[in-house]
Coordinates of C-alpha atoms and ligand atoms in Angstrom, one line a residue:
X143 CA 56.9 -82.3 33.1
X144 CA 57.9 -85.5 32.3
X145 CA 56.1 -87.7 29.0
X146 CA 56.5 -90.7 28.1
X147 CA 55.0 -93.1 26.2
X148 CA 56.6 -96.3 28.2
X149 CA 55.5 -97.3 32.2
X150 CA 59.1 -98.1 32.9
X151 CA 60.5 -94.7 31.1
X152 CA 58.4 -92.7 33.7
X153 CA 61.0 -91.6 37.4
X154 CA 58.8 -91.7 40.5
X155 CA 60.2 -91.1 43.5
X156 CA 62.1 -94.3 44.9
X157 CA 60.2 -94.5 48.8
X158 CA 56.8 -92.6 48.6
X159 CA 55.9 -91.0 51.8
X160 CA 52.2 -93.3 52.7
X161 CA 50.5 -95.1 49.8
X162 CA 50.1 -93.9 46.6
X163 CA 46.5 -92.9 46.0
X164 CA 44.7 -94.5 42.4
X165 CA 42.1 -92.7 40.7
X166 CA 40.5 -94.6 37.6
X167 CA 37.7 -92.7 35.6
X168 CA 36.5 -92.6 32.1
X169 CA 38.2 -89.4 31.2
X170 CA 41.2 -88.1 32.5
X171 CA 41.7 -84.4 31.7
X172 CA 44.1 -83.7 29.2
X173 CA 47.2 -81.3 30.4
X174 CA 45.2 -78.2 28.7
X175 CA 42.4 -79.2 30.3
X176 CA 44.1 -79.2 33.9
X177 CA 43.9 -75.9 35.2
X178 CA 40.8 -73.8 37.0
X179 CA 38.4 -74.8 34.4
X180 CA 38.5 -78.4 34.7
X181 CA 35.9 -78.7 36.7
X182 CA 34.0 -82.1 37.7
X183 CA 36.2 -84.5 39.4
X184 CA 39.3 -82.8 38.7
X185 CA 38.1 -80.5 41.4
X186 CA 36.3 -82.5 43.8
X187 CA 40.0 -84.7 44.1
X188 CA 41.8 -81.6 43.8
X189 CA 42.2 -81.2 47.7
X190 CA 43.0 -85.3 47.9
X191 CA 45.7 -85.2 45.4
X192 CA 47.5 -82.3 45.7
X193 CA 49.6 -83.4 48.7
X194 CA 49.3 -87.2 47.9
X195 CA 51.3 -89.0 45.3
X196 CA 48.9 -90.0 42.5
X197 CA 48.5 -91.8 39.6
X198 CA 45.2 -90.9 37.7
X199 CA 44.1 -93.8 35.0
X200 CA 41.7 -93.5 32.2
X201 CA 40.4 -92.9 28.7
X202 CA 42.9 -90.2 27.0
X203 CA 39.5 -89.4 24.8
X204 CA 41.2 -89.9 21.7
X205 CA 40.3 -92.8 19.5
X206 CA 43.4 -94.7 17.3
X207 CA 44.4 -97.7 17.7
X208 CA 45.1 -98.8 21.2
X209 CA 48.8 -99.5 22.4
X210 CA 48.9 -102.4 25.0
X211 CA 50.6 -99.8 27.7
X212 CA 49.8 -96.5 28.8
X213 CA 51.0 -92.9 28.2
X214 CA 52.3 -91.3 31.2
X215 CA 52.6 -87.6 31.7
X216 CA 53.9 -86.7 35.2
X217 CA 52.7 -83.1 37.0
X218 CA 54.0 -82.4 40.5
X219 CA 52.8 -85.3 42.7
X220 CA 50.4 -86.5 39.8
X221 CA 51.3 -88.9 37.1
X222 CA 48.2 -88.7 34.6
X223 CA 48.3 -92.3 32.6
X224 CA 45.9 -92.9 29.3
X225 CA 44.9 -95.0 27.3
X226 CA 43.1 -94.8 23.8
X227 CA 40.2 -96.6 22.3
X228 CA 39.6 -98.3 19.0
X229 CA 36.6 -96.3 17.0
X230 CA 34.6 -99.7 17.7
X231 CA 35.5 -100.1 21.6
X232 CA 34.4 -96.2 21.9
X233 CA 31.2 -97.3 20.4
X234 CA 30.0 -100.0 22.3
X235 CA 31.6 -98.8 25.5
X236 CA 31.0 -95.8 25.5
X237 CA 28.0 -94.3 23.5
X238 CA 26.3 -97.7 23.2
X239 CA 26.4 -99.6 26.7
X240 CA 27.8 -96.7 28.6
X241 CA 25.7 -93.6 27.8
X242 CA 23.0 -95.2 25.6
X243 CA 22.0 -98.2 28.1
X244 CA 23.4 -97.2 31.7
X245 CA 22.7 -93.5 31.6
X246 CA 19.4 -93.9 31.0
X247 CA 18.5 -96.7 33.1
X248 CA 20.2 -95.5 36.0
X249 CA 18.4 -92.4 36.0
X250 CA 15.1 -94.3 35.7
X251 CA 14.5 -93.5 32.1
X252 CA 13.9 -97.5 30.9
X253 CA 12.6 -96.0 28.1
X254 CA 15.1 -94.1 26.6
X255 CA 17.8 -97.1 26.7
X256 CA 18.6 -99.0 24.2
X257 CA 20.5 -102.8 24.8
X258 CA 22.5 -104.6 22.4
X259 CA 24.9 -107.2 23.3
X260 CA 27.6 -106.2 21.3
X261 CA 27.9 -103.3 23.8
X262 CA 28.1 -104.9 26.3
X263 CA 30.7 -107.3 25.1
X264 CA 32.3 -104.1 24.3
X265 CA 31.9 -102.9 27.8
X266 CA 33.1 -105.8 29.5
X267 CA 36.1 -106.0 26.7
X268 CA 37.3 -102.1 27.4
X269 CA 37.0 -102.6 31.4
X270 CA 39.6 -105.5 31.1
X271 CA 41.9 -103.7 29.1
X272 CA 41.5 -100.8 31.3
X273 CA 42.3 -103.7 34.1
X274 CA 45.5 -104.9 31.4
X275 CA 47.1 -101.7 31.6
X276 CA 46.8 -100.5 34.6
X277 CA 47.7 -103.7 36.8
X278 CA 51.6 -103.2 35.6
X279 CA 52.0 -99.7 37.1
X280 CA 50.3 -100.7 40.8
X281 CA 52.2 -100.8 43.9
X282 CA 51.3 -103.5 46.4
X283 CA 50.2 -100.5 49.2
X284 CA 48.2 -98.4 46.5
X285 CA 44.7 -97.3 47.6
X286 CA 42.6 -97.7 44.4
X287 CA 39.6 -95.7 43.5
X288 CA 37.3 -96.3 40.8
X289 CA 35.0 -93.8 39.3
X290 CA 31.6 -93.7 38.0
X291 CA 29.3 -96.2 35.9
X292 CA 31.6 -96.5 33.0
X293 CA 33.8 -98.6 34.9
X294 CA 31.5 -100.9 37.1
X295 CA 33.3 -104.1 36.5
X296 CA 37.0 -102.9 36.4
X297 CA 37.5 -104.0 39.8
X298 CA 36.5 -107.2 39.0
X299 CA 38.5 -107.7 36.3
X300 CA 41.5 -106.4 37.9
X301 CA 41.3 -109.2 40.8
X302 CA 40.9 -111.5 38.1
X303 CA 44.6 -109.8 37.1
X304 CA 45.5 -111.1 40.9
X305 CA 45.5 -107.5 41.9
X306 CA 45.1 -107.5 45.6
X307 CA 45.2 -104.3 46.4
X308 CA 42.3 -102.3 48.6
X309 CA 39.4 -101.1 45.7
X310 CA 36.7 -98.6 46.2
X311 CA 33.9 -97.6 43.9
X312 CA 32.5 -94.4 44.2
X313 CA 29.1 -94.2 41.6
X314 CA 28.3 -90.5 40.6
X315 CA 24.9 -91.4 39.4
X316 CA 21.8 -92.3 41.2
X317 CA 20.9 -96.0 41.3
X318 CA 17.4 -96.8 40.4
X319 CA 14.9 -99.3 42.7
X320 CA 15.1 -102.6 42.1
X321 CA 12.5 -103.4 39.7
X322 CA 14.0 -101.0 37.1
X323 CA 17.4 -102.3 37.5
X324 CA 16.0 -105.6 36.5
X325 CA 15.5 -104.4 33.1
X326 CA 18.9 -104.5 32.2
X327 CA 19.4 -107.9 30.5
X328 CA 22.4 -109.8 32.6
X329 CA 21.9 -107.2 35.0
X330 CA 23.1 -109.9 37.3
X331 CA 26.6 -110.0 36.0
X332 CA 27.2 -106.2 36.3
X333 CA 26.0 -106.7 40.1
X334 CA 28.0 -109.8 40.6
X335 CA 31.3 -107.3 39.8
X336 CA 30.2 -105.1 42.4
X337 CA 31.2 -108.1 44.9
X338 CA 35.0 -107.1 44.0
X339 CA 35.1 -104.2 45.5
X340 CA 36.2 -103.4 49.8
X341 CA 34.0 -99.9 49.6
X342 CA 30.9 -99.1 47.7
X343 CA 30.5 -95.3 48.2
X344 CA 27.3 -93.2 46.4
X345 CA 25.8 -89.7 46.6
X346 CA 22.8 -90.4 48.9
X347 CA 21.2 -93.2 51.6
X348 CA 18.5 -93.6 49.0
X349 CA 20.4 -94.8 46.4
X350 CA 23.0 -96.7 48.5
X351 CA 19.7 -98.5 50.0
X352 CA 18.6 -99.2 46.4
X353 CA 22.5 -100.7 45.3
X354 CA 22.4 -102.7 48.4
X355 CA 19.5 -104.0 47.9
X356 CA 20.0 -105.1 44.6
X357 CA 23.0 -107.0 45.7
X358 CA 21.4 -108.7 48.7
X359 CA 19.0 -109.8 46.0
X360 CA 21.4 -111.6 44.2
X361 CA 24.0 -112.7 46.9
X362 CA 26.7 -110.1 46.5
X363 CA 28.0 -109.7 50.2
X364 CA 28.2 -105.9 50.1
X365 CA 26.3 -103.1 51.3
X366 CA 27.1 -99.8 49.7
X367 CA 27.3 -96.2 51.8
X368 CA 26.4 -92.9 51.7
X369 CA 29.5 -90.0 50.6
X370 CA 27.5 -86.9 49.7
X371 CA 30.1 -84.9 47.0
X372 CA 30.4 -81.4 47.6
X373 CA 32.4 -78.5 46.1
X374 CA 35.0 -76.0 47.3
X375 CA 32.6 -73.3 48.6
X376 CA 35.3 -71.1 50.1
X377 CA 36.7 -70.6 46.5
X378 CA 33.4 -70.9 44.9
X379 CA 32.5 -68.0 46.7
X380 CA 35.6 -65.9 46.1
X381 CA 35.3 -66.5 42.6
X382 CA 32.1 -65.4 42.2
X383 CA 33.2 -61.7 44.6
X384 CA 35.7 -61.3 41.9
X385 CA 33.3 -62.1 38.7
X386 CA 30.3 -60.4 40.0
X387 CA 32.8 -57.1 39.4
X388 CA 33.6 -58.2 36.5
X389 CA 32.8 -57.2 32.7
X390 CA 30.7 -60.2 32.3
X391 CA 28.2 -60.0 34.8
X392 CA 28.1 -55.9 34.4
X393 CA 26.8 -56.8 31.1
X394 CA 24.4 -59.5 32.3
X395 CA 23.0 -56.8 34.7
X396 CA 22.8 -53.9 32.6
X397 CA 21.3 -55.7 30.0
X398 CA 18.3 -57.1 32.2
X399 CA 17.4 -53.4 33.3
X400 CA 16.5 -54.0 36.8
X401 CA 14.5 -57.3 35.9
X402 CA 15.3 -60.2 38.2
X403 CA 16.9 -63.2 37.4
X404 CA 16.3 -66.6 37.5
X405 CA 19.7 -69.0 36.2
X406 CA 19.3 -72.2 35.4
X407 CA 22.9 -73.8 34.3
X408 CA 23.2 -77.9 33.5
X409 CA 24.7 -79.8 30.8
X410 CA 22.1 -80.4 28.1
X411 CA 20.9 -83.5 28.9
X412 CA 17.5 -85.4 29.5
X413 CA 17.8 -85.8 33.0
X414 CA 18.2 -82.3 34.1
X415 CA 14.7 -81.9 33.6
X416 CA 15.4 -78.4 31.2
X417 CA 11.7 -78.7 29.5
X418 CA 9.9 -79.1 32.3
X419 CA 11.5 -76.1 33.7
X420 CA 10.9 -74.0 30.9
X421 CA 7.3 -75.0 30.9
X422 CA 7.2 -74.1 34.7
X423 CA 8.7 -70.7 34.0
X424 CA 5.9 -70.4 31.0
X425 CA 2.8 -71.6 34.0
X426 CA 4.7 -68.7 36.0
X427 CA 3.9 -65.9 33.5
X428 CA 0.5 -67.1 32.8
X429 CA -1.0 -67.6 36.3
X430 CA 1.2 -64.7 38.0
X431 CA 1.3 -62.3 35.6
X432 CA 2.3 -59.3 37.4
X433 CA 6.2 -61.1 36.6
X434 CA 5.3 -60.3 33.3
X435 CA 8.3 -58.2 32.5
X436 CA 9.8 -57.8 35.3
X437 CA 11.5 -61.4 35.7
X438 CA 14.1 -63.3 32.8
X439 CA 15.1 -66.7 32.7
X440 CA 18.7 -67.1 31.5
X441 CA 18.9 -71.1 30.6
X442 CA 22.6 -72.0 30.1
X443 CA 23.0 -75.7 28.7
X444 CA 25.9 -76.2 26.5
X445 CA 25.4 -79.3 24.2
X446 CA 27.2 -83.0 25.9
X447 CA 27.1 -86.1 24.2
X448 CA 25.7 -84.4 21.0
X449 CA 26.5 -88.0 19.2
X450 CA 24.1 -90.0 20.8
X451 CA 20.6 -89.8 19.2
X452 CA 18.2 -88.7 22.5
X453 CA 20.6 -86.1 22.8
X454 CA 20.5 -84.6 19.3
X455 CA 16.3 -85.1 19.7
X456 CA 16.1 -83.6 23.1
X457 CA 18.1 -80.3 21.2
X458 CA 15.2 -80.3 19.1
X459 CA 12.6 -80.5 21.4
X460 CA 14.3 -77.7 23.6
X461 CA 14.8 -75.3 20.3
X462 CA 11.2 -75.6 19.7
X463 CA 10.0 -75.3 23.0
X464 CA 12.0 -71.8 23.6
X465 CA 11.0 -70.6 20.4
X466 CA 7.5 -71.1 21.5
X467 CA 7.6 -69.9 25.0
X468 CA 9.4 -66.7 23.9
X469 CA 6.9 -66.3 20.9
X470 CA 4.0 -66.2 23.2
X471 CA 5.0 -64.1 26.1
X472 CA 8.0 -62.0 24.8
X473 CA 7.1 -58.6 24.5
X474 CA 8.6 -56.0 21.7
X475 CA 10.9 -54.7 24.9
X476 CA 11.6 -57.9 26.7
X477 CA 12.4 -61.2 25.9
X478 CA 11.4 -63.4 28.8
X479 CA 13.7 -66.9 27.9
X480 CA 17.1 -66.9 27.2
X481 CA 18.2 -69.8 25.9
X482 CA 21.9 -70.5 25.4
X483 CA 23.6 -74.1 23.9
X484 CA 27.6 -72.6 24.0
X485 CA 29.1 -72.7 27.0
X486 CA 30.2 -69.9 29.2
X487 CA 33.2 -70.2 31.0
X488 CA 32.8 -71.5 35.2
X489 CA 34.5 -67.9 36.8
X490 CA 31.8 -65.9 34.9
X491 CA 29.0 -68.3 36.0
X492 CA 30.2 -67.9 39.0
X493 CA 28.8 -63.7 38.8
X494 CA 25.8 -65.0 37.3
X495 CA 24.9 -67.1 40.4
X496 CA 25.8 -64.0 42.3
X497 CA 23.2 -62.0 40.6
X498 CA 20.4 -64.4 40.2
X499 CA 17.9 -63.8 42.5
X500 CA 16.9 -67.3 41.7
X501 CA 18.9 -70.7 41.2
X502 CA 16.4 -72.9 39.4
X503 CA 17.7 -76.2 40.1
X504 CA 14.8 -78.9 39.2
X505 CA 16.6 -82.6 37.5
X506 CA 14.0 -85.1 37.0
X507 CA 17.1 -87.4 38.6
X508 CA 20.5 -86.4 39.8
X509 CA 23.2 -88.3 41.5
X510 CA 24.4 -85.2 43.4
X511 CA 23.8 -81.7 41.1
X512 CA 26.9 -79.7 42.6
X513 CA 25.1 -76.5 40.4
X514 CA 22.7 -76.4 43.3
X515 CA 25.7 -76.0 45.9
X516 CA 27.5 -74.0 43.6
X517 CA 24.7 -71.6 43.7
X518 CA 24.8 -71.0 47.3
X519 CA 28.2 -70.7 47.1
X520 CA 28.2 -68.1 45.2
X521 CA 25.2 -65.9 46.9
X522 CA 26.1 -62.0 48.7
X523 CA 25.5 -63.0 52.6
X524 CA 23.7 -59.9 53.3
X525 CA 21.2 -60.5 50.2
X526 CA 21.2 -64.2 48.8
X527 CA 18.4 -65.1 46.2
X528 CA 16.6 -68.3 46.7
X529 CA 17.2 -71.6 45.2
X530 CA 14.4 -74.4 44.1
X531 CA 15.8 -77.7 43.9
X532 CA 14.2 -81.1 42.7
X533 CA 13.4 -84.1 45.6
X534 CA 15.2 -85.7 42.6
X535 CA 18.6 -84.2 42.5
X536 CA 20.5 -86.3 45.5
X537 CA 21.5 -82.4 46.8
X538 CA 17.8 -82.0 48.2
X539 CA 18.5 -85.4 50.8
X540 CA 20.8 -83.0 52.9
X541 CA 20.1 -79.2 51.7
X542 CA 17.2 -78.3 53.7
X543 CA 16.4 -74.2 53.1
X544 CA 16.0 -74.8 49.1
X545 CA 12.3 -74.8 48.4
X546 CA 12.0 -77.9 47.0
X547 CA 9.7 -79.0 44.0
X548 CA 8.6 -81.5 41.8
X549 CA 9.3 -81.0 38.6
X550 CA 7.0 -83.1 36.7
X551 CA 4.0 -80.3 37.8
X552 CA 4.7 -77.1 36.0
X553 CA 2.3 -75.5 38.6
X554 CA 4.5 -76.7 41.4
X555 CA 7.8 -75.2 39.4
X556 CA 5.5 -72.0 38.9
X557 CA 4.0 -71.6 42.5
X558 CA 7.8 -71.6 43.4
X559 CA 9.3 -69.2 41.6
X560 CA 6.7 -67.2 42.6
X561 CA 7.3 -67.8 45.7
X562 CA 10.6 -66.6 45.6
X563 CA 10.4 -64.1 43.9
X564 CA 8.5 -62.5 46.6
X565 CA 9.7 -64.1 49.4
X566 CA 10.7 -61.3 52.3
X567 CA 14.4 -61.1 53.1
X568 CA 14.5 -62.5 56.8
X569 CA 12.9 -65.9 55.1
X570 CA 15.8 -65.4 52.4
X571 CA 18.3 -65.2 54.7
X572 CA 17.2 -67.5 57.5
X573 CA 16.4 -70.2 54.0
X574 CA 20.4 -69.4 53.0
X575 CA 21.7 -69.8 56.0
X576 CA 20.6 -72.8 56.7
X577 CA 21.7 -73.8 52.9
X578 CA 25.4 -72.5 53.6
X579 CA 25.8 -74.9 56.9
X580 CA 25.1 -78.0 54.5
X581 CA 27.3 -76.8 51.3
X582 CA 30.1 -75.9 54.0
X583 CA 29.9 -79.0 56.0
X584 CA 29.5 -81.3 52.4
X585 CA 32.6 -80.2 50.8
X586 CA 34.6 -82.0 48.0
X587 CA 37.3 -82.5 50.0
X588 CA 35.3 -83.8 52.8
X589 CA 33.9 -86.4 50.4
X590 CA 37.1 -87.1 49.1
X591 CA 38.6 -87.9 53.1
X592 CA 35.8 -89.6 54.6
X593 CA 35.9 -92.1 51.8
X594 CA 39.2 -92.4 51.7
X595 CA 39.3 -92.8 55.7
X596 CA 36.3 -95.5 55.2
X597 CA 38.5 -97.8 53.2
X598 CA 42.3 -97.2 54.5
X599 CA 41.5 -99.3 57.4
X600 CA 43.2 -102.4 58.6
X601 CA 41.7 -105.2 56.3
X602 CA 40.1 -106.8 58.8
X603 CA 38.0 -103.8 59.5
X604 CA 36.8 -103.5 56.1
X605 CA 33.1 -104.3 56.0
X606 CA 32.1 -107.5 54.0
Ligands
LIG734 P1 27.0 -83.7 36.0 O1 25.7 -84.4 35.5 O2 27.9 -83.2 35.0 O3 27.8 -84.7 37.0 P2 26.6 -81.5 38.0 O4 26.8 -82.0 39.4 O5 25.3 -80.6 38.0 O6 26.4 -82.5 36.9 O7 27.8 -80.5 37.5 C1 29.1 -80.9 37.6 C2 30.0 -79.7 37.3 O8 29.7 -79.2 36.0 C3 29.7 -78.5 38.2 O9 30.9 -77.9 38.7 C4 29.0 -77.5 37.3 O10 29.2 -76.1 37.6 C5 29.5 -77.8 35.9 N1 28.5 -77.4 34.9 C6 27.2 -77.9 34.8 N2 26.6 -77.2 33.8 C7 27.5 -76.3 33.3 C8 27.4 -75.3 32.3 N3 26.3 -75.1 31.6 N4 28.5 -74.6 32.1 C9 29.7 -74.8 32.8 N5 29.8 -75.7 33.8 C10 28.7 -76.5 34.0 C11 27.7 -86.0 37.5 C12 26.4 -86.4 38.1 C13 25.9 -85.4 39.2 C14 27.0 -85.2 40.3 C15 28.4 -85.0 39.6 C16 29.5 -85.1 40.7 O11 25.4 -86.5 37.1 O12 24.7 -85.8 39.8 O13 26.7 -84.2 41.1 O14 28.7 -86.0 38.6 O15 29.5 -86.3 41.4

């Protein structure tokens, strides 16, 4: 492994065979990081990058003082490159405009943003020097991918740079209808940088019909497209064989004494919907009671963000809230919610998913929610448990065989679960069946080709 600190210190090989593929998100994993437990867009690209010479840009997620160039750490075909940010650009960038304006917004939440221009100077300021450091180290015949909200206007700021290079946007996020978007003040200006870009990729035809529309709206010449993310189900599945063995998930069993499970793993975060689930689950063992006892809901939601302010209140809220639900229906031998904020490592969720008779899946809005596929993934063929899935989470445009729900009506999220929980096997398996075509045919690395096919066309075939 090669590291240096300098662009020009770094040896590539002299006559790479194709282009060189460019990734550009917020974070790019640090070398510890890299490994099986990465997860997110480490291993959706995994497949993309592993035979293709790579450079992969972003945010080191250290703040210091910035250096104008990036650090460069080279791993097989992969050079990773970073930059840092200054305790102020992290800020505005990041938890301000980023995370406490975009986040919300995008996922519909007006209400929970908060806008302050100084954030989004800040936002506009990082994406340039994002743009600054990276235009040195492109090669005229690089394919460049950018990823994610964080890093909307980088491909306008890199053409500004004279980069001429082919530039695709992938957003992981939904993207709201038009008259939400309008809330954000110079709105406009983050649409406008959309026009940069020669592919406009998101998770679903909803929201690619919302971005579009919002850019017809205010002249940008662009209509964005459909690329449904996936993961690796083939070693999804394997890992979850192995762990369901395991010590882990022995434990997990033996300690529910034949109850079923229910699983419900997120990040916590306001838009997976974790209240109203656990209010569902508490409708559930009021109106059905003969689950009393004989069901346990096993909440996994390690803390993200737990710096910005709706995240640190939402913690509260869900504390209470499974202190209460437990204190009303827990019984001295069984504890019906079990509510855990640490994280538990991805190969022993895997065994959990096996296990669970039920994957309880309900964000009030998600670009994607890969936990839904990873659930089916994981399932034993010859018995899978049944998986409810919010119309919210992008995952319920293409996964037909989930029962899907509504999470805003704890009745709805209770009616389901009882639903599967009683739900005869042929109407399991038929249901999972149909589940494993879509999470097979879906794949990571199927998102990762078809978008990659969609733009590596000869320029005069890109769409305009
Ligand atoms: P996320 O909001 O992070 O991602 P999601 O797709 O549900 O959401 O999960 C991404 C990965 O994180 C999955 O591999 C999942 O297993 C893992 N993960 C989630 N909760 C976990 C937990 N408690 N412990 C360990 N691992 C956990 C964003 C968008 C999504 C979109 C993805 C990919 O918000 O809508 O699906 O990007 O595009």
């Amino acid at each position: 492994m090669a590291v240096s600190r300098r662009a020009a210190a770094v040896k590539v090989p002299v006559e790479p065979a194709g282009s060189r593929l460019v990734i550009i998100s917020n974070r790019v994993p640090s070398p510890r990081e890299r490994g099986p437990r990465a997860g997110g867009l480490a291993v959706a690209l995994q497949d993309a990058i592993r035979v293709r010479e790579t450079l992969w840009f972003g945010w080191s997620g250290e703040t210091a003082a910035p250096e104008a160039a990036a650090r460069l750490v080279a791993q097989g075909p992969t050079t990773y490159a970073t930059i840092d940010l200054a305790e102020a650009d992290f800020r505005g960038f990041y938890r301000g405009f980023s995370n406490g304006m975009l986040w919300p917004l995008l996922h519909a939440r007006v209400g929970l943003s908060e806008f302050r221009r100084s954030d989004l100077a800040a936002y506009m300021a990082v994406n340039e020097r994002f743009a600054a450091a990276l235009a040195p180290l492109l090669r005229a015949d690089d394919t460049v991918w950018v990823h994610d909200y964080h890093l909307i206007p980088l491909g306008a700021a890199l053409r500004a740079l004279g980069v001429r290079n082919r530039i695709g946007f992938f957003l992981h996020v939904p993207f709201p209808p038009p008259a939400l978007y309008e809330c954000l003040p110079q709105g406009e200006r983050l649409l406008r940088s959309f026009g940069a870009y020669d592919l406009i990729g998101l998770q679903t035809a909803r929201d690619a019909g919302f971005l579009s529309d919002a850019l017809a709206a205010c002249g940008v010449a662009r209509r964005a497209r459909a690329f449904p993310i996936g993961i690796d189900p083939d070693d999804f599945a394997a890992t979850a064989r192995r762990s369901a063995g395991g010590r882990d998930t022995r434990r997990l069993v033996d300690s529910l004494s034949g109850r079923s499970l229910i699983l419900g793993v997120d990040r916590l975060d306001y838009s997976k919907g974790i209240a109203h689930r656990i209010r569902g689950f508490a409708q559930l063992l009021r109106r059905f009671p003969q689950h009393r006892n004989e069901v346990t809901l096993l909440q996994i939601a390690p803390i993200s963000r737990g710096d910005v302010p709706e995240y640190r209140s939402l913690r509260r809220e869900l504390d209470e809230l499974a202190g209460r639900v437990n204190g009303e229906h827990a019984e001295f031998d069984w504890v019906p919610l079990r509510y855990l904020t640490r994280t538990v490592p991805r190969n022993t969720l895997a065994g959990f998913h096996r296990h669970a008779r039920v994957g309880l899946v309900t964000p009030l809005r998600d670009g994607m929610n890969l936990v839904a596929k990873e659930y089916v993934a994981a399932q034993n063929p010859e018995d899978p448990g049944v998986l409810i899935l919010s119309r919210f989470a992008g995952a319920a445009e293409r996964m037909e065989g989930a029962i899907v729900v509504n999470p805003h009506d704890p009745d709805e999220i209770a009616e389901a679960l009882h639903q599967a929980l009683t739900m005869p096997t042929e109407e399991r398996l038929a249901r999972w069946q149909s589940l494993r075509r879509s999470v097979w045919q879906d794949t990571a690395a199927e998102w990762a080709r078809s978008f990659l096919a969609a733009i590596e066309v000869p320029r005069e075939a890109l769409a305009s």
